[in-house]
Coordinates of C-alpha atoms in Angstrom, one line a residue:
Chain A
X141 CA 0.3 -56.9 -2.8
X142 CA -2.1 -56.6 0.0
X143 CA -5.6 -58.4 0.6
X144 CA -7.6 -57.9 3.3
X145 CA -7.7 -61.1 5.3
X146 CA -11.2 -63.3 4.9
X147 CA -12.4 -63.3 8.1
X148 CA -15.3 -65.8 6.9
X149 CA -12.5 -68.0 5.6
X150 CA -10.8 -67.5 9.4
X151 CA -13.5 -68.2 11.1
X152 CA -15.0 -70.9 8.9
X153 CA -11.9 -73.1 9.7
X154 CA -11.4 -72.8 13.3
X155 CA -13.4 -75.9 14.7
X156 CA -11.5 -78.5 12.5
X157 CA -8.1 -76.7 13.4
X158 CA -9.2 -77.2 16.8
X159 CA -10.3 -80.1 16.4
X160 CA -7.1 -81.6 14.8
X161 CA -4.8 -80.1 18.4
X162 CA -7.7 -81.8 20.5
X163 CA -7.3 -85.2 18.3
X164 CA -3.3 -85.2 18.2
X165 CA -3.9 -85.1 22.4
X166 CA -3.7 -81.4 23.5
X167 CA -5.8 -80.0 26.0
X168 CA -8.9 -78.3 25.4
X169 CA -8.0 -75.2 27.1
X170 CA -4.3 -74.6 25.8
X171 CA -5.4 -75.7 22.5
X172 CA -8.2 -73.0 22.4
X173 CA -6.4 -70.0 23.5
X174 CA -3.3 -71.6 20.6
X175 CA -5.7 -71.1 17.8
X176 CA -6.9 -67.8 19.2
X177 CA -3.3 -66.9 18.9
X178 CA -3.4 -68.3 15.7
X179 CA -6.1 -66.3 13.8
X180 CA -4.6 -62.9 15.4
X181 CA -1.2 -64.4 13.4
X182 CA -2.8 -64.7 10.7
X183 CA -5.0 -61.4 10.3
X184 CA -1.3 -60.4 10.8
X185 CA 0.7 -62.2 8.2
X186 CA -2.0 -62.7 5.4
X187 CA -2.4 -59.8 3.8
X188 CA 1.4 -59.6 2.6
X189 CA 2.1 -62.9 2.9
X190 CA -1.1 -65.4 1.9
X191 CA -0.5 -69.2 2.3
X192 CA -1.4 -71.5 -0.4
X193 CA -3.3 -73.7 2.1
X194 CA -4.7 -72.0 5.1
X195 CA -6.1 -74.8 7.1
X196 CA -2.4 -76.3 7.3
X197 CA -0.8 -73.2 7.8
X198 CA -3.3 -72.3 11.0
X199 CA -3.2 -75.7 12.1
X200 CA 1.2 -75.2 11.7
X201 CA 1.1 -72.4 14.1
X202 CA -1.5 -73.2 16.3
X203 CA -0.2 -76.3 17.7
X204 CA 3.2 -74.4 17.7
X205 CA 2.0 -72.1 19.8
X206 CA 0.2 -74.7 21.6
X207 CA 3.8 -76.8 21.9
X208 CA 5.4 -73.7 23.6
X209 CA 2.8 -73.0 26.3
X210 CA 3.1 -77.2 27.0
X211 CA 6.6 -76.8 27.0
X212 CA 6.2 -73.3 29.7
X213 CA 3.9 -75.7 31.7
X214 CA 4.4 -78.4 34.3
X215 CA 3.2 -81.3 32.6
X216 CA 6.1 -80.4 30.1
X217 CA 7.1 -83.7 29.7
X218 CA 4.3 -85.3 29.0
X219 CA 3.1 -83.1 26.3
X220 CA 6.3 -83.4 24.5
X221 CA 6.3 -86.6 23.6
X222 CA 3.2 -85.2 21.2
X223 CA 4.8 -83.6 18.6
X224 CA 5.5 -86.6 16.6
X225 CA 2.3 -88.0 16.9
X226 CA -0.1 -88.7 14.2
X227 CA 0.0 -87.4 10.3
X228 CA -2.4 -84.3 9.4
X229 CA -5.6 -85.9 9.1
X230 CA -7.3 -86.2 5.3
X231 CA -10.8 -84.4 4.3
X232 CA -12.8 -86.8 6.0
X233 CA -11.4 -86.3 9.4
X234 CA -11.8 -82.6 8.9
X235 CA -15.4 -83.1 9.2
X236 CA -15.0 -85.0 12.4
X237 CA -12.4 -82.9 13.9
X238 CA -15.6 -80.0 13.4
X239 CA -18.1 -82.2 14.7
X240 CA -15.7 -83.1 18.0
X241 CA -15.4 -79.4 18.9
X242 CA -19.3 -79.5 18.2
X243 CA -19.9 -81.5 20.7
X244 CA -17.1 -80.9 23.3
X245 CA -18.8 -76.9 23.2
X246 CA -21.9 -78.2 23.7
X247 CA -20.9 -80.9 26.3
X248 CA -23.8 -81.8 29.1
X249 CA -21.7 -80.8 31.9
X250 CA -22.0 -77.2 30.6
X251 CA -24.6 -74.8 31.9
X252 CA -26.7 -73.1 28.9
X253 CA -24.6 -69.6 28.9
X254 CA -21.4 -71.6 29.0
X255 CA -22.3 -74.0 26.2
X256 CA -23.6 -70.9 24.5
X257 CA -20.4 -68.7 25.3
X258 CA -17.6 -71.6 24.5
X259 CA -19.2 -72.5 21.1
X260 CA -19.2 -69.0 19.6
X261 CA -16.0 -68.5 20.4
X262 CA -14.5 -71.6 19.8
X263 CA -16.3 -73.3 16.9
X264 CA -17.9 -69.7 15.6
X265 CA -14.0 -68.1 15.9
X266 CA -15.8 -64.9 17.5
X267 CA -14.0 -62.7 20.1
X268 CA -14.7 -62.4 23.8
X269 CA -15.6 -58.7 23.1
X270 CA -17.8 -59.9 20.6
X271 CA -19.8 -62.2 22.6
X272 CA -19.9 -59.5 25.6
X273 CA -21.9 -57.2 23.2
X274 CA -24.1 -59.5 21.9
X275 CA -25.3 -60.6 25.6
X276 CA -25.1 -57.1 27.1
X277 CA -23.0 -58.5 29.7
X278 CA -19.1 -57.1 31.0
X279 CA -16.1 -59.0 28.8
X280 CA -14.7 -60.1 31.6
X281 CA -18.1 -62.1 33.1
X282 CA -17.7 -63.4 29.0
X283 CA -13.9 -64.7 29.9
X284 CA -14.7 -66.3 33.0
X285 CA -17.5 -68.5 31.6
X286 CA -15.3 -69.2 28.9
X287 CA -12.4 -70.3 30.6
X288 CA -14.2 -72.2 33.8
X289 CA -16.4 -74.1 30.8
X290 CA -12.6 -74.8 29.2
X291 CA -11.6 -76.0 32.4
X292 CA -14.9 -78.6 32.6
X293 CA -14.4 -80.3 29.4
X294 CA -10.7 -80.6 29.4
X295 CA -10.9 -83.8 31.0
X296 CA -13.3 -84.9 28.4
X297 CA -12.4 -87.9 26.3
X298 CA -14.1 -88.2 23.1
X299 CA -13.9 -92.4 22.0
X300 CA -17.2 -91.8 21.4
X301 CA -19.8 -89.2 19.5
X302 CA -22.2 -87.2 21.6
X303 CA -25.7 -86.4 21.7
X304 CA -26.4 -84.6 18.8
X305 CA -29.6 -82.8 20.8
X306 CA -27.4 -80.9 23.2
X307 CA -25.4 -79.3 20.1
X308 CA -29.0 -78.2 18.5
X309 CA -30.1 -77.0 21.9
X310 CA -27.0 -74.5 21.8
X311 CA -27.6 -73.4 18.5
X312 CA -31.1 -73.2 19.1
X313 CA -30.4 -70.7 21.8
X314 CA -27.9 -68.8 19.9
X315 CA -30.3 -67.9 17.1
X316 CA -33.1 -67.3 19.4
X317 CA -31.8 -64.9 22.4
X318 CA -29.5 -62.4 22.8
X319 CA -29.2 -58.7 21.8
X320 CA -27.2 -58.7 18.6
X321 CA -25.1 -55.7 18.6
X322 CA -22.1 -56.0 16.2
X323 CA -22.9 -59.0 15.3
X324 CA -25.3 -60.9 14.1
X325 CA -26.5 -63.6 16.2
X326 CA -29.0 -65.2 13.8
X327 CA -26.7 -65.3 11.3
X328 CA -23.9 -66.6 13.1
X329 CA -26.4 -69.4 14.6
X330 CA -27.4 -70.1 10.8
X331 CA -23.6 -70.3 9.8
X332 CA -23.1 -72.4 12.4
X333 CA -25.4 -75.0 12.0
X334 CA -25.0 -75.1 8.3
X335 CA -21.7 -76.0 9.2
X336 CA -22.8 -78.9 11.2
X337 CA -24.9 -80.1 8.7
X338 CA -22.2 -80.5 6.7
X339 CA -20.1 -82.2 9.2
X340 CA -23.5 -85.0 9.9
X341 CA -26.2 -86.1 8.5
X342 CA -29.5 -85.9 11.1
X343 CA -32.7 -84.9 10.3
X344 CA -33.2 -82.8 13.0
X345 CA -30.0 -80.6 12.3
X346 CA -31.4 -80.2 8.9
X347 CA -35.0 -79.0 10.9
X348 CA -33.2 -76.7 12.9
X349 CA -30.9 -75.6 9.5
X350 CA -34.5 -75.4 8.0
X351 CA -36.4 -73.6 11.0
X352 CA -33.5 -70.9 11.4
X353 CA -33.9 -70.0 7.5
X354 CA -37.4 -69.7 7.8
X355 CA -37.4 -67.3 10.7
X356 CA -34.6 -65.3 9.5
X357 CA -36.2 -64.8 6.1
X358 CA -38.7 -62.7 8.1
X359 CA -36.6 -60.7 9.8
X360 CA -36.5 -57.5 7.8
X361 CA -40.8 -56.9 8.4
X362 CA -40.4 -58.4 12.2
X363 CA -39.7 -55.0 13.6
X364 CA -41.7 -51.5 12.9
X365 CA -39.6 -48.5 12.0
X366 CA -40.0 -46.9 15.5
X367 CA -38.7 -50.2 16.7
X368 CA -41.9 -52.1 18.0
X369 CA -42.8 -55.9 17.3
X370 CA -45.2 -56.3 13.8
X371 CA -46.8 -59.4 14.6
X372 CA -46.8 -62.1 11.9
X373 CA -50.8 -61.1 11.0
X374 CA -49.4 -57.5 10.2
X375 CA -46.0 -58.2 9.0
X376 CA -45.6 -57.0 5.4
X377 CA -45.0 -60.1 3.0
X378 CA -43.3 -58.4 0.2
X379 CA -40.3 -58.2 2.3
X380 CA -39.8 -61.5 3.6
X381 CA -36.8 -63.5 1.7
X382 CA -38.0 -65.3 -1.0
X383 CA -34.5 -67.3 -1.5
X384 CA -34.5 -68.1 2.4
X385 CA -37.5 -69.3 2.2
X386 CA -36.8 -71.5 -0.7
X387 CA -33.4 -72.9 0.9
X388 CA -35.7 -73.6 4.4
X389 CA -38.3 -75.6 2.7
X390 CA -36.0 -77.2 0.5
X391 CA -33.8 -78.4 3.5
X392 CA -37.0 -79.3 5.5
X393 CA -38.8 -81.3 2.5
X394 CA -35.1 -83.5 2.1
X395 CA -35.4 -83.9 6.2
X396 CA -39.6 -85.3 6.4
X397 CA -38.6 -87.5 3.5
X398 CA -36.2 -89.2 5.7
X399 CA -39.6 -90.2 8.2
X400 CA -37.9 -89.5 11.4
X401 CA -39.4 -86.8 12.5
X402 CA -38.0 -84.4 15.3
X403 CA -39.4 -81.2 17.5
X404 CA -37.3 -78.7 14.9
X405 CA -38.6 -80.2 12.0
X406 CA -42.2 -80.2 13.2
X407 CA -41.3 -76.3 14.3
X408 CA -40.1 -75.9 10.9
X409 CA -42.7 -77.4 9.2
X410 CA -45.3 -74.9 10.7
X411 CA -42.7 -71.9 9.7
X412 CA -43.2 -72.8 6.1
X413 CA -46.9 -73.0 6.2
X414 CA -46.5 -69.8 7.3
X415 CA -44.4 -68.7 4.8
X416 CA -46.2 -70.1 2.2
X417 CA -49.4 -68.2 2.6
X418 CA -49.2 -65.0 0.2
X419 CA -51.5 -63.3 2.9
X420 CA -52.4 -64.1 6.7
X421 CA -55.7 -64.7 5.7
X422 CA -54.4 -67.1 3.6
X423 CA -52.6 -69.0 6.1
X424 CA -53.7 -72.9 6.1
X425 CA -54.1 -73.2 10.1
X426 CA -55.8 -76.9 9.6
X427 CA -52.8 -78.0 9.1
X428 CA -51.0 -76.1 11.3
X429 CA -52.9 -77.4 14.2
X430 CA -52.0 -80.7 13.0
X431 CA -48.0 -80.3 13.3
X432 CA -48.9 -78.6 16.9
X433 CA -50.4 -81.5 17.5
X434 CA -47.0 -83.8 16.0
X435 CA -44.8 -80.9 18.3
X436 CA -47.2 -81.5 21.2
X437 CA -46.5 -85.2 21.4
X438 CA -43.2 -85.2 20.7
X439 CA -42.2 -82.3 23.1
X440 CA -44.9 -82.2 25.8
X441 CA -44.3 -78.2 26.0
X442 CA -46.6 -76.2 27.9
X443 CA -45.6 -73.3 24.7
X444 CA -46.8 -75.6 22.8
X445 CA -50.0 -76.1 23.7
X446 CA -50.7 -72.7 24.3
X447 CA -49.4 -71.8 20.8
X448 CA -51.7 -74.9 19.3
X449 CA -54.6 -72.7 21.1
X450 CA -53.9 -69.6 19.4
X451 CA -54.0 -71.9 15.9
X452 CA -57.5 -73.6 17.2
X453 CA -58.6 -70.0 17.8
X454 CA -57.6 -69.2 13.8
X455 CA -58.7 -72.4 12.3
X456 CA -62.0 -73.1 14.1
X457 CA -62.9 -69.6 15.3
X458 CA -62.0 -68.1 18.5
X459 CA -64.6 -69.6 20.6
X460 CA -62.7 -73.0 20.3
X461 CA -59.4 -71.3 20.8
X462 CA -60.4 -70.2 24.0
X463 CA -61.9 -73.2 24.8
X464 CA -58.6 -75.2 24.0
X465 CA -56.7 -72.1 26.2
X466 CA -59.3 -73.1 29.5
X467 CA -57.9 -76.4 29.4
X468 CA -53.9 -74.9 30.2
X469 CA -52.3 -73.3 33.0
X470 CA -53.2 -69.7 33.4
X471 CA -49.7 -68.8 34.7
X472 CA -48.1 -69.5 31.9
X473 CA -45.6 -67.0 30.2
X474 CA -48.7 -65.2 27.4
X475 CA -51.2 -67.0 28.6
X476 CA -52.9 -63.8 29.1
X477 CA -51.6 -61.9 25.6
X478 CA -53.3 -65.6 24.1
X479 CA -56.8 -64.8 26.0
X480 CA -56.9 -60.7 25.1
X481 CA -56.3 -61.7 21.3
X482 CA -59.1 -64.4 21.4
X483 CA -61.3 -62.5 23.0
X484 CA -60.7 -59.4 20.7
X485 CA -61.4 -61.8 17.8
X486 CA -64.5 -63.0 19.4
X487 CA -65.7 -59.2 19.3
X488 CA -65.4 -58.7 23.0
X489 CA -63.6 -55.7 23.5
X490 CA -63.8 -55.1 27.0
X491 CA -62.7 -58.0 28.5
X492 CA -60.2 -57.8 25.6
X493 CA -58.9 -54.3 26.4
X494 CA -58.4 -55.3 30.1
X495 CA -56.7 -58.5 29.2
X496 CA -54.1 -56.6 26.9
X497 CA -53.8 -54.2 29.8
X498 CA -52.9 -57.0 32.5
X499 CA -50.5 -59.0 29.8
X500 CA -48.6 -55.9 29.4
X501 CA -47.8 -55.8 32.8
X502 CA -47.0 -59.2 32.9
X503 CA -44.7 -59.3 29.7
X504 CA -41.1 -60.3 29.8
X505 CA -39.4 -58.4 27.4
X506 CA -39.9 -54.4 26.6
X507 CA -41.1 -54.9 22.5
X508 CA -43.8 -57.5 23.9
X509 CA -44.9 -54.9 26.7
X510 CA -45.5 -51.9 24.7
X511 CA -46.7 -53.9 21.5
X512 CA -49.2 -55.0 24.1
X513 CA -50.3 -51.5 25.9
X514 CA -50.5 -50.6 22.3
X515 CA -53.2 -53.1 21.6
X516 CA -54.9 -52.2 24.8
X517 CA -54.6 -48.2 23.7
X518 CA -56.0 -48.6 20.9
X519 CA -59.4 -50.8 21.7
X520 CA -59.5 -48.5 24.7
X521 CA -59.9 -45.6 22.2
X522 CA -62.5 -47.7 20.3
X523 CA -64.6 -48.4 23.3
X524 CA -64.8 -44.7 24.4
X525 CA -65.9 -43.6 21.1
X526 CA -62.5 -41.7 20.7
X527 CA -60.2 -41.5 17.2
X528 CA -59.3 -44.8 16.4
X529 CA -55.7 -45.2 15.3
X530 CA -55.0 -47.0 12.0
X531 CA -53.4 -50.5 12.1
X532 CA -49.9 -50.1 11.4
X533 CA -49.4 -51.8 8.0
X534 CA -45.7 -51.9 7.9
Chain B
X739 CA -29.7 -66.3 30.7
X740 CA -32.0 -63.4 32.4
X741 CA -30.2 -60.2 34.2
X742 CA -31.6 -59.4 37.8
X743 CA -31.5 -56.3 39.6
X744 CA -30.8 -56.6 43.4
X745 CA -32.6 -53.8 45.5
X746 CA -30.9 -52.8 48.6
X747 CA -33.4 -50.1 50.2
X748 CA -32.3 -47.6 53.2
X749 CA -36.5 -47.5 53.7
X750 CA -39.0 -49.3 51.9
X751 CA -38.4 -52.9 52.2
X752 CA -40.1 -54.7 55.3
X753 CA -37.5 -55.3 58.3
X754 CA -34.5 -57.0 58.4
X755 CA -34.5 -59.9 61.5
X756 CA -31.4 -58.5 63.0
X757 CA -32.6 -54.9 62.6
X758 CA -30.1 -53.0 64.1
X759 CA -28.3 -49.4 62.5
X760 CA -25.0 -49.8 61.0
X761 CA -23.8 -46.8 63.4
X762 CA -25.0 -49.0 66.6
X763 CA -21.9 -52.1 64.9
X764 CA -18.3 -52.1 66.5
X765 CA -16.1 -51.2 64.1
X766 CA -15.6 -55.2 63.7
X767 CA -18.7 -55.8 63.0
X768 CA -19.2 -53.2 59.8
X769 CA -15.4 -54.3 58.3
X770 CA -17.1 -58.1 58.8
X771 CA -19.9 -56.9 56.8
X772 CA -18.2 -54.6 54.2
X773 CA -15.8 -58.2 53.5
X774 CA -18.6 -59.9 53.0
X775 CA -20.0 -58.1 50.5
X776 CA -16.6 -57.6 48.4
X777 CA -16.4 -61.3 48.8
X778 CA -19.7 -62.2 47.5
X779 CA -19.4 -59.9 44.7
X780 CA -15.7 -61.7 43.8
X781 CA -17.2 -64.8 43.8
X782 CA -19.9 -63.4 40.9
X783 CA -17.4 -61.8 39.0
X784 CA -15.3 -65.4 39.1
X785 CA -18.4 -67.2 37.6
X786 CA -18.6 -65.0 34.7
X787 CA -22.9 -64.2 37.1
X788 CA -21.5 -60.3 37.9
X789 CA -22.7 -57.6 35.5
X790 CA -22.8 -54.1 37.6
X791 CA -22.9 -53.1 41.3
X792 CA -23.5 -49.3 42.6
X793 CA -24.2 -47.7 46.3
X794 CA -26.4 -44.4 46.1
X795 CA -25.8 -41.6 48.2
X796 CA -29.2 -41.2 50.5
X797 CA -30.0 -37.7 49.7
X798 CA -31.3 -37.3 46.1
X799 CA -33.3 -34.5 44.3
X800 CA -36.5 -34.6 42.4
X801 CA -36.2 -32.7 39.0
X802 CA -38.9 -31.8 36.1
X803 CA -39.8 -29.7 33.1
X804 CA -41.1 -26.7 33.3
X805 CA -41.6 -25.6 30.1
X806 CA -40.5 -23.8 27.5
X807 CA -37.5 -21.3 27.9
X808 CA -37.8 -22.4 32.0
X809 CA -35.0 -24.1 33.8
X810 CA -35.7 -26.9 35.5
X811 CA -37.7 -27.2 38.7
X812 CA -35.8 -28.8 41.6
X813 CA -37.2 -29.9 44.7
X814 CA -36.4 -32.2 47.8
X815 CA -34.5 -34.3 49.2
X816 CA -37.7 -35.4 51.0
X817 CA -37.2 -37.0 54.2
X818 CA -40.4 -38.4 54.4
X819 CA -40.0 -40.6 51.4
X820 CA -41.3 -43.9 52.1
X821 CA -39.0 -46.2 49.4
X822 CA -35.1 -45.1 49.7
X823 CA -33.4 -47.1 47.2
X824 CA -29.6 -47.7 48.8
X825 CA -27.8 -49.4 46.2
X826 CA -28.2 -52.3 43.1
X827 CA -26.1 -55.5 42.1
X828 CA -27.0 -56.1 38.5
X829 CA -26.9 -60.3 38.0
X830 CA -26.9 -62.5 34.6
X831 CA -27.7 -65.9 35.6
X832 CA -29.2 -69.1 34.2
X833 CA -32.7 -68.3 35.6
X834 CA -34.9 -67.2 38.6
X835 CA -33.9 -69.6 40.9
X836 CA -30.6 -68.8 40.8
X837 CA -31.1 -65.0 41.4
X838 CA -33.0 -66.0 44.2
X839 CA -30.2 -68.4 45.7
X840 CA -27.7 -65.5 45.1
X841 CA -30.3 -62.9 46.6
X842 CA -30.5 -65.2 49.9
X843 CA -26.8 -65.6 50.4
X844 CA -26.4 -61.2 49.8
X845 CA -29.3 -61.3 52.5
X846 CA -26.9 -63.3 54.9
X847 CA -24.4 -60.5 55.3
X848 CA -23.2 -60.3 58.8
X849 CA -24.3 -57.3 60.9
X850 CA -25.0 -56.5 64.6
X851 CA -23.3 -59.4 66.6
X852 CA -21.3 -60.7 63.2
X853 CA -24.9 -62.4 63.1
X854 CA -27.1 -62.6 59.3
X855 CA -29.0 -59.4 58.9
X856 CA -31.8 -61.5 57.1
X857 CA -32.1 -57.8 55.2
X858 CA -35.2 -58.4 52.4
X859 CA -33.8 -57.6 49.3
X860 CA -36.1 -57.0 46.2
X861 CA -35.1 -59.1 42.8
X862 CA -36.4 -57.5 39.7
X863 CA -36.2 -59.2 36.6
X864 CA -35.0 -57.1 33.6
X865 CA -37.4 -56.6 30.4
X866 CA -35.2 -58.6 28.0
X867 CA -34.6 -59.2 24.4
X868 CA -37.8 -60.8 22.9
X869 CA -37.1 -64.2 21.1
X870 CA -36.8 -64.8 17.2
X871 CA -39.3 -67.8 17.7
X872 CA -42.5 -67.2 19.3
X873 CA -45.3 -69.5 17.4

């Protein structure tokens, strides 16, 4: 009888296997491409053949293979006198053997794309090709990050636990950037730090946990059928994920109660309020001005600020919000997009229309650029007494 | 990470410091500089930064619509046309200040007297993905 082999399952148990070959004293780099060999082995064998435990049997052939590159390498001898080492470890090493390939992925020494690069593929179990995709970047520039960031952590040793903020940083830029082609970034980034909550206990990798589900449970009405951003004002409600939501704000309320209080719980926070309003008009930006001014102390972000603006501009009118936007750098990234939206709310289309004009220019990414000339079309139209356009409702 | 174009122009960009014509090298000189450039583009490709280079023949044609049922209308090569693009090196790096470190070091290439051409080269940043998180 043949199954089809779970790749979930696979991929769900590939930190702690290797995580147990780093632990018994195999190099990072050997270890890595073992269990690679591994899962290929076993989306091999499975499907006729399916063990009874797959963790051991992974974690059987993985440092196998792991035993017979040692063996094919110079430092044979020292590597040998590993194979009798140390018992498989119970449950609750399991969880640390995760939370050690957590933070070796995510080590300091790493630049961004590497820490990003080595943690899909080695605690997410994702393929080179896969990563490659996602980036929009040639497999082999994938496989030289991967192996050059193998090469700086190998001489890691781990008698002691990292910083649990470089990990949330990765994941953090996981869910947020990249292309997402075959696979699903935000998902993946969710997976993956679901997994680490289970692996630790840290209110600000519950935030995170909680700030990714909020965000993801709008990501059905985040983008108009002819591709173009809907901004949050416009985004139809009725589709956002109720049980997302519901998971987010649960995880977020268990994380508050615990009064220590983090930039991802504070982001979270401001995502459920958000969330919580049945309509945009609705939304309770009072308090949402508060938590940007919690995120503003704790982070000191210039994003921040400029974000707490566009708030000010909602909860006290958008005379205030451009008053709080005087007070911040003009050159920051939107600063202009902010100023065109306040000043269309104040009822000055002009200066509004040029504004959108001159932040489409500057935009960064393609959506944010034509969402922008869009806005500036269409009070353009207004002002010269042309058609006007109907807001786009979905 | 943010991708970079590298624009080498054949007319366009202002001049180089060591503006002299490739035909006016020895032979030395353009191998030097042809070396340099397959080295610089190894080194990319070995830390995982190289994405895409291309050269582009000078001579290029200007095409449009011309309606319905019409073939389309051809015209050109110009010679008179001010920006010649010559060629691109497509870069994903950590950020801008690394494009612009790489950009400096492609700039460097050796030319007339194996010394630096100090050729400008325009960076472009690509329109990228826009984030999950923006408020």
């Amino acid at each position: 009888m043949t199954s089809p082999v779970d790749e979930g399952l696979l991929r769900s148990l590939t930190p702690g296997v290797l995580g147990v070959l780093v632990r018994r004293g195999a190099d990072f780099a050997t270890a890595e491409d073992a269990v690679q060999d591994a899962l290929v082995e076993a989306v091999r064998v499975w499907p006729d053949d399916p063990p009874r435990d797959p963790r051991g049997w992974l974690i059987t052939v993985a440092w196998r293979r792991f035993l017979d590159a040692a063996r094919a390498d110079t430092a044979r001898r020292r590597r040998e006198d590993l194979v009798d080492q140390e018992p498989e470890p119970g449950p609750a090493a399991a969880a640390d053997d995760t939370l050690l390939l957590y933070f070796l992925c995510a080590h300091p020494s790493l630049t961004p794309s590497s820490a990003v690069a080595l943690t899909l593929r080695a605690v997410g179990g994702l393929t080179t090709r896969q990563i490659a995709r996602a980036y929009l970047v040639p497999e082999a520039a994938v496989a030289q990050r991967i192996s050059r960031a193998k090469r700086t952590v190998s001489g890691v040793r781990f008698d002691r636990p990292g910083d649990v903020a470089t990990v949330l940083r990765v994941l953090y830029l996981v869910f947020n950037e990249g292309y997402s082609g075959d696979v699903d970034l935000a998902a993946e980034a969710i997976r993956l730090t679901r997994q680490l909550a289970t692996a630790i206990d840290h209110p600000e990798v519950a935030g995170l946990l909680a700030l990714m589900l909020l965000h993801h449970a709008r990501s059905a009405s985040r983008t108009a059928p002819d591709g173009g951003l809907v901004p949050l004002a416009e985004q139809d409600r009725g589709r956002w994920d109720t049980g997302l939501i519901a998971e987010g704000v649960r995880v977020l309320q268990t994380a508050l109660s615990r009064d220590r209080l983090g930039e991802f719980q504070a982001q979270a926070a401001i995502a459920a309020l958000h969330a919580d309003a049945p309509t945009a008009e609705e939304t309770d930006w009072v308090q949402i001005v508060e938590w940007y001014d919690e995120l503003a102390a704790l982070t000191d972000s210039p994003v921040v600020r400029l974000n707490r603006a566009v708030a000010v501009g909602e909860a006290d009118g958008p005379r205030a919000g451009l008053a709080a936007l005087a007070a911040l750098d003009a050159s920051l990234p939107r600063h202009t997009a902010v100023a065109a939206y306040l000043h269309e709310r104040d009822g000055d289309l002009a200066t509004a229309a040029t504004l959108y004009a001159e932040a489409a220019h500057q935009a960064q990414t393609l959506a944010e650029r034509d969402h922008l000339t869009r806005r500036a079309a269409r009070l353009n139209a207004r002002l010269s007494g042309r058609g006007v356009a109907p807001e786009r409702t979905s | 990470m943010a991708k970079y174009l590298l624009l080498k122009h054949y007319r366009g960009a202002p001049a180089a410091v060591n503006d002299v014509p490739m035909e006016h090298w020895t032979p030395e000189e353009i191998s030097a500089h042809v070396q340099y450039m397959n080295d610089f583009a190894a080194r990319l490709q070995e830390t995982g930064e190289f994405v895409d280079a291309q050269a582009l023949a000078p001579g290029g044609t200007f095409v449009r619509y011309d309606g319905e049922g019409r073939p389309p209308v051809t015209d050109g090569p110009f010679a008179e046309t001010k920006d010649l693009v010559a060629g691109w090196m497509v870069i994903d790096v950590e950020g801008y200040e690394r494009a612009v470190e790489l950009a400096g070091e492609l700039s460097a290439a050796p030319g007339a007297g194996g010394k630096p051409i100090h050729e400008w080269l325009e960076l472009r940043p690509f329109l990228g993905t826009p984030p999950t998180i923006t408020e």
